[in-house]
Coordinates of C-alpha atoms and ligand atoms in Angstrom, one line a residue:
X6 CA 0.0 0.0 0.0
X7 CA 1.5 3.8 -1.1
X8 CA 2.1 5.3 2.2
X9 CA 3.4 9.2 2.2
X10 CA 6.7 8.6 1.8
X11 CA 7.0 6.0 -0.7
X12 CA 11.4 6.3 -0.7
X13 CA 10.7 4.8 3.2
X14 CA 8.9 2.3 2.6
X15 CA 11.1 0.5 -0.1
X16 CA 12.6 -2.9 -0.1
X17 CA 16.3 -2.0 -0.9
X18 CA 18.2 -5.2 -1.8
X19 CA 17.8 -5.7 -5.5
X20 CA 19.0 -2.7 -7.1
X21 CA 22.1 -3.9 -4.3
X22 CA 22.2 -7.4 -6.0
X23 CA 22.3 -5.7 -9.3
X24 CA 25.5 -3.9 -7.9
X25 CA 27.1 -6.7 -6.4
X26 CA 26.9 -8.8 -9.4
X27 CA 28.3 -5.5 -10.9
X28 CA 31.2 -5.5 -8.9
X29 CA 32.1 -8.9 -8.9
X30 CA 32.1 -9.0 -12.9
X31 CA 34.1 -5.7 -13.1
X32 CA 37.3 -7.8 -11.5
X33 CA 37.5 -9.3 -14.3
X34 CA 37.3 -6.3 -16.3
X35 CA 40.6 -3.1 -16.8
X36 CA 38.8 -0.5 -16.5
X37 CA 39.3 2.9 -14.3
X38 CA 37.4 3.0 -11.1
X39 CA 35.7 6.4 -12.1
X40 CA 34.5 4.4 -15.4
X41 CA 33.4 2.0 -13.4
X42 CA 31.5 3.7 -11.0
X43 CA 29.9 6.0 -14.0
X44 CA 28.5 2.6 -15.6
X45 CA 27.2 1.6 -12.3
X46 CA 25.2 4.8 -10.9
X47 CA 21.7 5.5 -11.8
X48 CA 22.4 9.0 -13.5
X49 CA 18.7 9.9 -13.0
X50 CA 16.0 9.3 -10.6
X51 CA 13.0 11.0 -11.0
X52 CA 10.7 10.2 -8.3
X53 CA 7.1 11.9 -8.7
X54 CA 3.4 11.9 -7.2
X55 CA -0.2 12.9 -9.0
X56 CA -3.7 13.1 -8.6
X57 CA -6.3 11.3 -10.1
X58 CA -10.3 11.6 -9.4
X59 CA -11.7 8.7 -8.1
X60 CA -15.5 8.2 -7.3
X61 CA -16.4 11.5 -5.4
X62 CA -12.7 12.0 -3.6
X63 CA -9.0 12.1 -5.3
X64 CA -6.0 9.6 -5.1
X65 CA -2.4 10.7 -5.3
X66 CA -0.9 7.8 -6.9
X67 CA 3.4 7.6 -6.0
X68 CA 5.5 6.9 -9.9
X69 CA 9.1 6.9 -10.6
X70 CA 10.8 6.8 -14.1
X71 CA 14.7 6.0 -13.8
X72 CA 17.3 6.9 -16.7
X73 CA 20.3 4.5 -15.9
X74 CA 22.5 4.9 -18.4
X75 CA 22.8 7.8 -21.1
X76 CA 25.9 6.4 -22.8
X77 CA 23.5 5.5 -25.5
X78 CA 20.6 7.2 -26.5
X79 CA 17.8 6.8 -26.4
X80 CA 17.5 4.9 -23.0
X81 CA 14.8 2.7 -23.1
X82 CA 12.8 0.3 -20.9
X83 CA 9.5 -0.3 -19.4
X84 CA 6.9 0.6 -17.3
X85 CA 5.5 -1.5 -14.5
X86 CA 1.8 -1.0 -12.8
X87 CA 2.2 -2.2 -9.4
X88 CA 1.2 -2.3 -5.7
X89 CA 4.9 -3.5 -4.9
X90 CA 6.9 -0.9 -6.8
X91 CA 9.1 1.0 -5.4
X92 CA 12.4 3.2 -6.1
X93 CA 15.0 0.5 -5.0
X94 CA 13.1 -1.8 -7.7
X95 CA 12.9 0.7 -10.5
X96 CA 16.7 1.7 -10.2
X97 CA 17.6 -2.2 -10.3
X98 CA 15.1 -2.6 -13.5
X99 CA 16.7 0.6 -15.2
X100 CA 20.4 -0.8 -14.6
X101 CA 19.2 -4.2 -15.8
X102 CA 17.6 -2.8 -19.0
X103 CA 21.4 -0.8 -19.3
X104 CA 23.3 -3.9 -19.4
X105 CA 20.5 -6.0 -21.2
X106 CA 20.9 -3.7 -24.2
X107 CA 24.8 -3.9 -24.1
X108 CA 24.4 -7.7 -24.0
X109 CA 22.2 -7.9 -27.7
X110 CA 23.7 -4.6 -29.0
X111 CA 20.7 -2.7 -28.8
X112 CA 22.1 0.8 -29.1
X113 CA 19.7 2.3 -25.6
X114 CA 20.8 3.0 -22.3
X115 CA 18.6 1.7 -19.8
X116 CA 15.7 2.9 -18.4
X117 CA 12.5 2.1 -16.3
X118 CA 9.3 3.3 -15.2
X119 CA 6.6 2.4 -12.0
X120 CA 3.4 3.1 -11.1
X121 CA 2.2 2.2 -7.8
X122 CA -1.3 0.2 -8.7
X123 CA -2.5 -2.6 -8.5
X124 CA -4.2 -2.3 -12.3
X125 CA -6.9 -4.9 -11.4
X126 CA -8.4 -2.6 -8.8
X127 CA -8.9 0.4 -11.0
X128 CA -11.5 1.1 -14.4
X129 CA -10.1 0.9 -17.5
X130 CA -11.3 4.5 -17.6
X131 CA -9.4 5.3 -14.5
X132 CA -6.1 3.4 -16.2
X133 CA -6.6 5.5 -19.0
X134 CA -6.4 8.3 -16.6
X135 CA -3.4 7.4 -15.0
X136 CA -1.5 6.5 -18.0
X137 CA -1.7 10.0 -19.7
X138 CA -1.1 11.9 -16.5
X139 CA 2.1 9.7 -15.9
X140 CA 3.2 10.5 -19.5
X141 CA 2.4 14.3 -19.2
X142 CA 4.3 14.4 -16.1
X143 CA 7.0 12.8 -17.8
X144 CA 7.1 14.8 -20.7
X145 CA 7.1 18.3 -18.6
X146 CA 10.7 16.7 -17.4
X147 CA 11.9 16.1 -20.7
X148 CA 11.8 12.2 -19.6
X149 CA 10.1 10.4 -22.6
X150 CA 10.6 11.3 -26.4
X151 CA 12.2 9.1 -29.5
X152 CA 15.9 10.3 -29.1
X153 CA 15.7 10.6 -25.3
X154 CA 13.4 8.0 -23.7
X155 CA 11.4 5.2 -24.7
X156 CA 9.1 3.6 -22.5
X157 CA 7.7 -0.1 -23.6
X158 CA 5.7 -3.0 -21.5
X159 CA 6.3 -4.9 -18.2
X160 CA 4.5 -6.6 -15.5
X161 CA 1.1 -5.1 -15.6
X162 CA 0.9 -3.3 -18.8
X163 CA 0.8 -4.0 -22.7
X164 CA -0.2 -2.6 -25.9
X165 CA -3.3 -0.6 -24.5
X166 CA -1.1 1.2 -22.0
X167 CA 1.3 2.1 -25.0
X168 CA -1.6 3.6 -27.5
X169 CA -2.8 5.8 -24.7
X170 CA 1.1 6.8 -24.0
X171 CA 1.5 7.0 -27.6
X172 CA -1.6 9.3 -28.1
X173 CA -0.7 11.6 -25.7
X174 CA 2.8 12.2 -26.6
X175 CA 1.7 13.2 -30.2
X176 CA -1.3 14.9 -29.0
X177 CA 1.4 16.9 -26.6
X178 CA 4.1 17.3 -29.5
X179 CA 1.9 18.2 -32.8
X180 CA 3.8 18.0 -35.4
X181 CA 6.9 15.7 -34.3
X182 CA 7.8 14.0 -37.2
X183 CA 9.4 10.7 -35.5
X184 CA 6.1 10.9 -31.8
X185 CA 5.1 7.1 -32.3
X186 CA 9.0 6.3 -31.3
X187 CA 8.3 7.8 -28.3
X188 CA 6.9 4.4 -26.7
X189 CA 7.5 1.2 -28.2
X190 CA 5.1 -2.1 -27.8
X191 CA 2.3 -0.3 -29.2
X192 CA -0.9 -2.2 -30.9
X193 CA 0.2 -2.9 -34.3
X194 CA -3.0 -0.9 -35.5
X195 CA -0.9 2.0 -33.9
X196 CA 2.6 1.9 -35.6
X197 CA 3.8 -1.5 -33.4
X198 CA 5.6 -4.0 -35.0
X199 CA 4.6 -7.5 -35.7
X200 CA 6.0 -10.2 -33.6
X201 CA 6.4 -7.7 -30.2
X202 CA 4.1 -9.2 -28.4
X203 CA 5.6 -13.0 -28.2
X204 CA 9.1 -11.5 -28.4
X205 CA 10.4 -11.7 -25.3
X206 CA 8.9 -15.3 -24.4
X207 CA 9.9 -16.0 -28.0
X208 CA 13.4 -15.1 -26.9
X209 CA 13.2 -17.4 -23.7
X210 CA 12.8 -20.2 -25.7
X211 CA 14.8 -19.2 -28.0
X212 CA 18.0 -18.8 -25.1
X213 CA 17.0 -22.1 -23.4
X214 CA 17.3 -24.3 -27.6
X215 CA 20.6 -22.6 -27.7
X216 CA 21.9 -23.1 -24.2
X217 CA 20.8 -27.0 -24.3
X218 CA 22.0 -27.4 -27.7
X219 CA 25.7 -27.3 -26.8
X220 CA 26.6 -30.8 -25.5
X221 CA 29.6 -30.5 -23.4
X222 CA 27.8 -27.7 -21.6
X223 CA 25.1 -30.1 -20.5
X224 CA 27.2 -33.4 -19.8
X225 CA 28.3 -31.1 -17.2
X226 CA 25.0 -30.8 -15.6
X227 CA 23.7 -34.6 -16.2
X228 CA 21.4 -33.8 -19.4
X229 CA 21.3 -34.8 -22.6
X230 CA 21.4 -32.4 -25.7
X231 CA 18.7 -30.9 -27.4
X232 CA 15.6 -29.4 -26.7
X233 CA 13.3 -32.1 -27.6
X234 CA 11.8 -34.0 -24.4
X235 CA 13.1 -31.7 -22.0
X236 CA 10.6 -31.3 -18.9
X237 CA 9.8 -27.4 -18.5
X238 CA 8.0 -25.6 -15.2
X239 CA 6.9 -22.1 -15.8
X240 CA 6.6 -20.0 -13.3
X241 CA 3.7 -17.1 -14.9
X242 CA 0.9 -17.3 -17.4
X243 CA 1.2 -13.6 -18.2
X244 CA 3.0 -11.8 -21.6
X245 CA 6.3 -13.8 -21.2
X246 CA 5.5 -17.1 -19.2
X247 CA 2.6 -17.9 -21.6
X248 CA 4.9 -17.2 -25.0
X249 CA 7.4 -18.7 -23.0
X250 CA 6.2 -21.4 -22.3
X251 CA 4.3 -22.2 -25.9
X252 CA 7.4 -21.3 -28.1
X253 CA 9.0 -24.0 -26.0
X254 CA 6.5 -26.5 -26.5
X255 CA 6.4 -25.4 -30.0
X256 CA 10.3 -26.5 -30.4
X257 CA 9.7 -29.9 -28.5
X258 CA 9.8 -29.3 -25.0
X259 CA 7.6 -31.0 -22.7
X260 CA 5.5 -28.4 -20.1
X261 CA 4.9 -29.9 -17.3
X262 CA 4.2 -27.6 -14.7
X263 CA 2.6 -23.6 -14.7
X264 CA 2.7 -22.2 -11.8
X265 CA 0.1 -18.7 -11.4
X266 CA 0.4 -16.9 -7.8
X267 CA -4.0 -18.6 -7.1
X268 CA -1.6 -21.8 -7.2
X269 CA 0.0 -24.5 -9.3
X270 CA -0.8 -27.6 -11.9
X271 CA 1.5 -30.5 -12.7
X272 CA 1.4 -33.6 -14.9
X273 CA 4.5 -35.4 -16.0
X274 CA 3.3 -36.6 -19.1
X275 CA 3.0 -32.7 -20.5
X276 CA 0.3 -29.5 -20.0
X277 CA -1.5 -28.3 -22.9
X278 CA -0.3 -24.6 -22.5
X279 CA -3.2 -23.0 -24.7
X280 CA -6.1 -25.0 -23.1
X281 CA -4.4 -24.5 -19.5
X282 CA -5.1 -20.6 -21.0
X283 CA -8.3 -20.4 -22.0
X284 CA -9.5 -22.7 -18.7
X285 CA -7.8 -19.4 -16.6
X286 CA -9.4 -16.8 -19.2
X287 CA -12.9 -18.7 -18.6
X288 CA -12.5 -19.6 -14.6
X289 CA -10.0 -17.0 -13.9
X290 CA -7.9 -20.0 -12.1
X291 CA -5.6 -22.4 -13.2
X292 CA -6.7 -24.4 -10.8
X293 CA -9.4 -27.0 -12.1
X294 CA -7.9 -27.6 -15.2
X295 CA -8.6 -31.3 -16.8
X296 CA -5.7 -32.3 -17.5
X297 CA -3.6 -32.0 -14.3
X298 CA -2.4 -34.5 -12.5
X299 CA -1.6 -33.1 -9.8
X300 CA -2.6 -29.5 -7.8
X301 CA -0.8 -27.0 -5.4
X302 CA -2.9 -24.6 -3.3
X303 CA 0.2 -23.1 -2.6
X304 CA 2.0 -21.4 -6.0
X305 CA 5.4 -22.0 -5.1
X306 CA 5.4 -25.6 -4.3
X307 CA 5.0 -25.9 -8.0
X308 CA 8.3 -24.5 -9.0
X309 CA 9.8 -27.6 -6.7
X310 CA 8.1 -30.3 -8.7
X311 CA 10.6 -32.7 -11.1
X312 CA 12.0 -31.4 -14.1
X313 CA 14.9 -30.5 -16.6
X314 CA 14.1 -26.4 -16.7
X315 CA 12.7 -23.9 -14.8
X316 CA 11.5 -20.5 -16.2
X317 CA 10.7 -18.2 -13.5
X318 CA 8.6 -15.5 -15.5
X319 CA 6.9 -13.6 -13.0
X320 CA 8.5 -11.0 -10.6
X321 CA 11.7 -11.2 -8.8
X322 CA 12.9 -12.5 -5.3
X323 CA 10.9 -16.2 -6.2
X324 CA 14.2 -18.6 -5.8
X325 CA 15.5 -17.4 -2.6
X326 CA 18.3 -19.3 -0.3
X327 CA 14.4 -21.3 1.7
X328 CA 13.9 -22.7 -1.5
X329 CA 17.0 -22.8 -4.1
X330 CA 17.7 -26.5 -2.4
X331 CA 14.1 -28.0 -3.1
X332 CA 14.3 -27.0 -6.6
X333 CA 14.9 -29.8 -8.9
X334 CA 15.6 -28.1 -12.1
X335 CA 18.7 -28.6 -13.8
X336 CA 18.3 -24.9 -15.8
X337 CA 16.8 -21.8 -14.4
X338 CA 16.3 -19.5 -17.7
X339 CA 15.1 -16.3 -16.3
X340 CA 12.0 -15.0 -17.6
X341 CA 11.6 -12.6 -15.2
X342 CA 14.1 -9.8 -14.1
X343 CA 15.7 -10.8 -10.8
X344 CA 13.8 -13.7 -10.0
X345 CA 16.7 -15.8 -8.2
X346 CA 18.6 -13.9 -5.3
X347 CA 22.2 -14.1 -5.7
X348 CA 22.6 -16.3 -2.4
X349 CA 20.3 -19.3 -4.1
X350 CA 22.3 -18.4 -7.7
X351 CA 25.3 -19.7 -5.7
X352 CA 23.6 -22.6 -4.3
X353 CA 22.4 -23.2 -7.2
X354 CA 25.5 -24.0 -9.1
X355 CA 27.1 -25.5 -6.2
X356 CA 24.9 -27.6 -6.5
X357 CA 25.6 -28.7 -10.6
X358 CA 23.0 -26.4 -12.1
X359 CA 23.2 -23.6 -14.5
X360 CA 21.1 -20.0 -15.0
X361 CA 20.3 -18.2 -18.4
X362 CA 20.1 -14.9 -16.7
X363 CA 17.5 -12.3 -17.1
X364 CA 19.9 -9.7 -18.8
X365 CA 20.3 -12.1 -21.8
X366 CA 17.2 -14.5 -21.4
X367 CA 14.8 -11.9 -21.7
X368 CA 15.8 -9.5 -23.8
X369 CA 14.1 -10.5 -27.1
X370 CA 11.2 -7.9 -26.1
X371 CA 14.0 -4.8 -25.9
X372 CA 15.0 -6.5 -29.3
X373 CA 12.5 -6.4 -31.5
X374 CA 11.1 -2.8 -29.8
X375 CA 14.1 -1.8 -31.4
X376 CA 13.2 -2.8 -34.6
X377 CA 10.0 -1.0 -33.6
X378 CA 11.8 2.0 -32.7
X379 CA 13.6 1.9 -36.4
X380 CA 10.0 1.4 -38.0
X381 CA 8.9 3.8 -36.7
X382 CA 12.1 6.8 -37.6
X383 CA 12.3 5.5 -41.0
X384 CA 8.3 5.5 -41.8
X385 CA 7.9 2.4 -42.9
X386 CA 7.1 -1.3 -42.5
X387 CA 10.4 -4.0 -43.0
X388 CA 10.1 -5.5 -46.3
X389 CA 7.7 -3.2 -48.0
X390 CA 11.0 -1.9 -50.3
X391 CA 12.0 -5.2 -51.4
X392 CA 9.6 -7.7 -50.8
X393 CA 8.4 -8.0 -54.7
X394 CA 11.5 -7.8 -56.0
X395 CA 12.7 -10.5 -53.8
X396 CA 10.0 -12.7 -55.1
X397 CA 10.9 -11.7 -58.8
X398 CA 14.4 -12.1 -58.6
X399 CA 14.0 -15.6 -56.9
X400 CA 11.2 -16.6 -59.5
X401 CA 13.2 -15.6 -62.7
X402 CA 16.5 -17.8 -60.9
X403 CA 13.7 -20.9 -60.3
X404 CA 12.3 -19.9 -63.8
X405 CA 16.4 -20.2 -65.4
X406 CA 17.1 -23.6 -63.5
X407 CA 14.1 -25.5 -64.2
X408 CA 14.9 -24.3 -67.7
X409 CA 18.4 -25.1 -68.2
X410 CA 17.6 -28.8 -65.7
X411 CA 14.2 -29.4 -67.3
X412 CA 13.2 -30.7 -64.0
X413 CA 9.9 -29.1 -62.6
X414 CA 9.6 -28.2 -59.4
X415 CA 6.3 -28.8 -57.5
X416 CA 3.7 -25.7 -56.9
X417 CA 5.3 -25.9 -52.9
X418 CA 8.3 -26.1 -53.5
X419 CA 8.2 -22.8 -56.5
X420 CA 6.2 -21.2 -53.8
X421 CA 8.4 -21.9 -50.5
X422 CA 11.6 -20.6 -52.6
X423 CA 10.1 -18.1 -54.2
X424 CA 8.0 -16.2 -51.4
X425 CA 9.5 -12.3 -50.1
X426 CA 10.1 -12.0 -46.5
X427 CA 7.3 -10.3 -44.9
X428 CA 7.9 -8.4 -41.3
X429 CA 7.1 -10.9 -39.2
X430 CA 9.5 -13.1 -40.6
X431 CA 12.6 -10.3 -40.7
X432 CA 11.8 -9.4 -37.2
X433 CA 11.7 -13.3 -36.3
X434 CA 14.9 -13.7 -37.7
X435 CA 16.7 -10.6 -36.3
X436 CA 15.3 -11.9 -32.5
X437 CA 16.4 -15.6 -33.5
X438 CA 20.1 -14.1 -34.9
X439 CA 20.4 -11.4 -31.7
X440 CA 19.4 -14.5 -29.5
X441 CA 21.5 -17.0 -30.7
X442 CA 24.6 -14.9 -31.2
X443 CA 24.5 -13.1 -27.7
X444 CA 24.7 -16.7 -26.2
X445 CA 27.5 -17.7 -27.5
X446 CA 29.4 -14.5 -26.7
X447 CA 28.7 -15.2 -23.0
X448 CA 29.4 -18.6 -23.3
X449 CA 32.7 -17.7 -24.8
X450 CA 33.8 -15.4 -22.2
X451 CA 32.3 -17.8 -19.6
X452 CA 34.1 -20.3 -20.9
X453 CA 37.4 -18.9 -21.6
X454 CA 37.6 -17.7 -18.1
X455 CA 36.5 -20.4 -15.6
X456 CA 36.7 -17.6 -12.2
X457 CA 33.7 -16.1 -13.5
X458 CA 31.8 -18.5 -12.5
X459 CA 28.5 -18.3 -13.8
X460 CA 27.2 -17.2 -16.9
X461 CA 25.4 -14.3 -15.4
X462 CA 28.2 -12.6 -14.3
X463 CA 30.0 -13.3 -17.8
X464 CA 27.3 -11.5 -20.0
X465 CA 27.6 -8.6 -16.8
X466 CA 31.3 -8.7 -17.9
X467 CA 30.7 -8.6 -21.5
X468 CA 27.9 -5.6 -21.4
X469 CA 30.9 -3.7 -19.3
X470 CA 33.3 -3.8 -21.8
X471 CA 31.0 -2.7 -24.6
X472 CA 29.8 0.3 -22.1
X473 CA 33.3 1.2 -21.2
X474 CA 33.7 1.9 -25.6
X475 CA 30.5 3.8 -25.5
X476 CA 31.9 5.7 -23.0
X477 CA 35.6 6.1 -24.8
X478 CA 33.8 6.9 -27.6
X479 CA 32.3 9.8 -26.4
X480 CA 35.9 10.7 -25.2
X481 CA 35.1 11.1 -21.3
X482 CA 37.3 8.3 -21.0
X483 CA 40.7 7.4 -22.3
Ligands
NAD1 P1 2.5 -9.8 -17.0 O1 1.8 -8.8 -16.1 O2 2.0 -10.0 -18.4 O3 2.5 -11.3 -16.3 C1 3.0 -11.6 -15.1 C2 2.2 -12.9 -14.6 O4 2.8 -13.4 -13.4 C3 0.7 -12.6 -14.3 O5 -0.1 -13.5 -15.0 C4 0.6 -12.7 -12.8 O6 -0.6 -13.2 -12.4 C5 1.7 -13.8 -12.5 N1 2.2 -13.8 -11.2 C6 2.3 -12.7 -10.3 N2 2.8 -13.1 -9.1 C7 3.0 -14.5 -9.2 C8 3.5 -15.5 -8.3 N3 3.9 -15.2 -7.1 N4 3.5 -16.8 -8.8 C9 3.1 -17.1 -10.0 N5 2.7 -16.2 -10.9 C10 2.6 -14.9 -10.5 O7 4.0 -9.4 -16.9 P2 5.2 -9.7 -17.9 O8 5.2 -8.6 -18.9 O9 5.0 -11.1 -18.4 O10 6.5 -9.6 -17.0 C11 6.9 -10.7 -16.2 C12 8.4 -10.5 -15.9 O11 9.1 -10.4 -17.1 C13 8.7 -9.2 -15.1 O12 9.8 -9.5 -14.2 C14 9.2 -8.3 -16.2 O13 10.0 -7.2 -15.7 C15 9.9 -9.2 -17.1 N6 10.0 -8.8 -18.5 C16 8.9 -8.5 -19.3 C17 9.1 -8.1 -20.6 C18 8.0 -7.8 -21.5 O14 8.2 -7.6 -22.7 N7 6.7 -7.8 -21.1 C19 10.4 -8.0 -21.1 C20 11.5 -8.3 -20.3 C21 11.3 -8.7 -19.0

C-alpha cells in the first residue's frame, strides 16, 4: 500500500544485487574506477506523485521513471503497474535494462518506469487516466521522447497502455515527425511491430534451444542435448510465461508444470499450455484444469516439482536461499528480471545447475522494440521496399534452372523458394540471430575464463566492456 513517503517504505536489496553482481564481474574487467562507477550509478531518478479523481474523492498515486544509463541514446525500458513498486526496484530494473541492451547490441541505455497500482483494482477508464497523466508528467521533465526515452511493457501493462502513451505524446508534440518512437510495444493498428508481443517469451525459448544445444555444456550438468523431451516448469501465465512457455512446446519441450500466484498444476506426461489458457481466461484460475495431474494450493510448491528447466517468468525474489535446495531443475532460464537472489544463484551451481540470466534471457522484447523504434524513424514497414522484387528475382532464378535442368519443381516447392520476407519473418529472424549470437558471446567469455563462475556474471562482464567503448567513444574516458 502507497504510504506518504514512498522512498521509506522500499525494499532495498535488488538494485544492491544488481550492484554486487556488478562489482564482482568488473574484477574481471581493466577498466578505471571512475568508469566503473559512472557505468554503475543511476544517473537519473525521478521520483514523482499525482492526482487522479476517483469516485467522489481524489488519489495521489506515488510513480518513478529512472534513466540508468545515457551512454546510449535513447535509454529505453518499461513501465510496471504495481502495488509493490518502489524506487529500489525501479533503479535495479533501469540498470538491468542498461546492461540488457549492451548484451544484444541494442544501441539504448537503460531505463524504467513504476506506477504504484494494482491495475486490477482500478477502471479501464481510471487506467486511462493514470497513464496519460504519468506520461504528461514525464514529458514536462523532458523524460520520454524518441531520441531521449522510450518507455515499452512490463509486468502489468501491454499494448493498451502504450496507444494511450503514444496518443498523448503526439497529441502533446503536434507535429513531431518521429512521436510514435516515443513508446515502443504499441498495438500494431498503432505503428507496433509484428512479432512484439511474443518476443520476449519468443526469446526465452529461443536462449533455453541454444543453451541445451551445446553438449559439453550439458554433460556437465547430467542432461542430454537438445531441446526435444526436455521437462519445463513455468513460473507465470502472463506476456512472457505464456509465449514462453508455448514457443518451447512449439520447439519440442515437454510443459509440465505452470505455476500462477492462485496456485499451481503438474502432470509429467505434458500440459497443454493454450487449453491451461483459455481454462484461466474462462475460470479466472488455473486451478481445475482437466488435464492436471496433480494441484498445489500453494504457487510455489510448484516450482519444486521434477523437471529438466525452470523458467521463473513472474517478478523477482521467487528462488531465494528457503527454497534454491528444493528446486529440482537442472536450468533456471530467467524469464523474469531478478527472479533468483544471488545467495540461491550460488547454491544453485554449487549444486551442478546452471542460470540463463534475465539480462540475456529476456531481452528478445527490448530486441524487436528496437526494430520497432527503427519502423517507426524510418516511416515504414520491414520489407515493403523489397519484398516483390525479392519474389521476382527468386522466380526468374527458379524460372532459369528448371529451364536449363528441365526438371519441374512442385507448386510448394516454386512457392516456399520463391516467397519475399514479410515483417514478421525479418523481425523473427533478427530476435532468432540477436538470441543466438549473444549466447554464444557469453558462453565464450564464460568459458574462456572459468573464475567467473556463472554465466550471469560473464554477460555482466561482456555488457561492461561494450559500455566502457561507449563511453571512450564519447571521449570522457581514455
Ligand atoms: P505480466 O503482467 O504480463 O504477467 C505476469 C504474470 O505473473 C501474471 O499472470 C501474474 O498473475 C503472474 N504472477 C504474479 N505473481 C505471481 C506469483 N507469485 N507466482 C506465479 N505467478 C505470478 O508481466 P510480464 O510482462 O509477463 O512480465 C513478467 C516479468 O518479465 C517481469 O519481471 C518483467 O520485468 C519481465 N520482463 C517483461 C518483458 C515484456 O516484454 N513484457 C520484457 C523483459 C522482461
Amino acid at each position: 500500500m502507497a504510504t506518504n513517503n514512498p522512498a521509506a517504505d522500499q525494499d532495498t536489496h535488488f538494485f544492491g544485487d544488481v550492484c554486487k553482481n556488478f562489482d564482482y564481474a568488473a574484477q574481471f574487467t581493466k577498466h578505471d574506477a571512475g568508469l566503473l562507477d559512472q557505468i554503475k550509478s543511476c544517473n537519473s531518478v525521478y521520483r514523482f506523485r499525482f492526482p487522479i479523481r476517483r469516485g467522489n474523492g481524489f488519489e495521489v498515486i506515488d510513480a518513478w521513471r529512472v534513466e540508468h544509463s545515457q551512454h546510449q541514446s535513447p535509454t529505453k525500458g518499461g513501465i510496471r503497474y504495481s502495488e509493490m513498486v518502489n524506487e529500489d526496484e525501479v533503479m535495479a530494473l533501469a540498470a538491468l535494462m542498461t546492461y540488457k541492451c549492451a548484451i544484444v547490441n541494442v544501441p539504448f541505455g537503460g531505463a524504467k518506469g513504476g506506477i504504484k497500482i494494482n491495475p486490477k483494482n482500478y477502471t479501464i477508464q481510471e487506467l486511462e487516466n493514470i497513464t496519460r497523466r504519468y506520461t504528461v508528467e514525464l514529458i514536462k521533465k523532458n523524460f520520454i521522447g524518441p531520441s531521449i526515452d522510450v518507455p515499452a511493457p512490463d509486468y502489468g501493462s501491454g499494448e493498451r497502455e502504450m496507444s494511450w502513451i503514444a496518443d498523448t505524446y503526439a497529441t502533446m508534440n503536434p507535429g513531431q515527425l518521429d512521436a510514435m518512437g516515443a513508446v515502443t510495444g504499441k498495438p500494431i493498428a498503432l505503428h507496433g511491430i509484428a512479432g512484439r508481443r511474443e518476443a520476449t517469451g519468443r526469446g526465452v525459448a529461443i536462449a533455453i534451444r541454444e543453451c541445451v544445444s551445446v553438449g559439453e555444456d550439458m554433460q556437465k550438468i547430467g542432461l542430454l542435448p537438445g531441446i526435444s523431451g526436455k521437462k519445463v516448469i513455468v513460473q507465470g501465465l502472463g506476456n512472457v510465461g505464456y509465449h514462453s512457455a508455448r514457443f518451447l512446446a512449439e520447439f519440442g519441450a515437454l510443459v509440465v508444470g505452470l505455476c500462477e500466484f492462485e496456485g499451481a498444476i503438474y502432470n509429467e506426461d505434458g500440459l497443454d499450455v493454450e487449453a491451461v489458457f483459455q481454462h484461466r481466461k474462462a475460470t479466472g484460475s488455473i486451478l481445475g484444469y482437466a488435464g492436471a495431474k496433480k494441484e498445489f494450493k500453494n504457487s510455489h510448491d510448484g516450482l519444486e516439482q521434477p523437471c529438466d528447466i525452470l523458467v521463473p517468468a513472474a517478478l523477482e525474489n521467487q528462488i531465494t536461499e528457503a527454497n534454491v535446495k528444493n528446486i529440482k531443475a537442472k536450468i533456471i532460464a530467467e524469464g523474469a528480471n531478478g527472479p533468483t537472489t544471488p545467495e540461491a544463484e550460488a547454491i544453485f551451481y554449487k549444486n551442478g545447475g546452471i542460470i540463463i540470466p534475465d539480462m540475456y534471457a529476456n531481452a528478445g522484447g527490448v530486441t524487436v522494440s528496437y526494430f520497432e523504434w527503427l519502423k517507426n524513424l524510418s516511416h515504414v514497414a520491414f520489407g515493403r521496399m523489397n519484398r516483390r522484387f525479392e519474389e521476382n528475382t527468386n522466380l526468374n532464378m527458379v524460372n532459369m534452372v528448371e529451364g536449363i535442368t528441365g526438371v519441374a519443381l512442385t507448386p510448394l516447392q516454386r512457392s516456399t523458394i520463391i516467397k519475399g520476407a514479410s515483417e514478421l519473418e525479418l523481425v523473427n529472424s533478427g530476435l532468432e540471430d540477436t538470441m543466438i549470437r549473444s549466447y554464444h558471446e557469453i558462453r565464450e567469455i564464460y568459458i574462456n575464463n572459468p573464475k567467473i563462475g556463472t554465466l550471469r556474471s560473464a554477460a555482466m562482464v561482456g555488457a561492461i566492456n561494450k559500455i566502457a567503448v561507449s563511453y571512450q567513444n564519447l571521449g570522457i574516458w581514455p
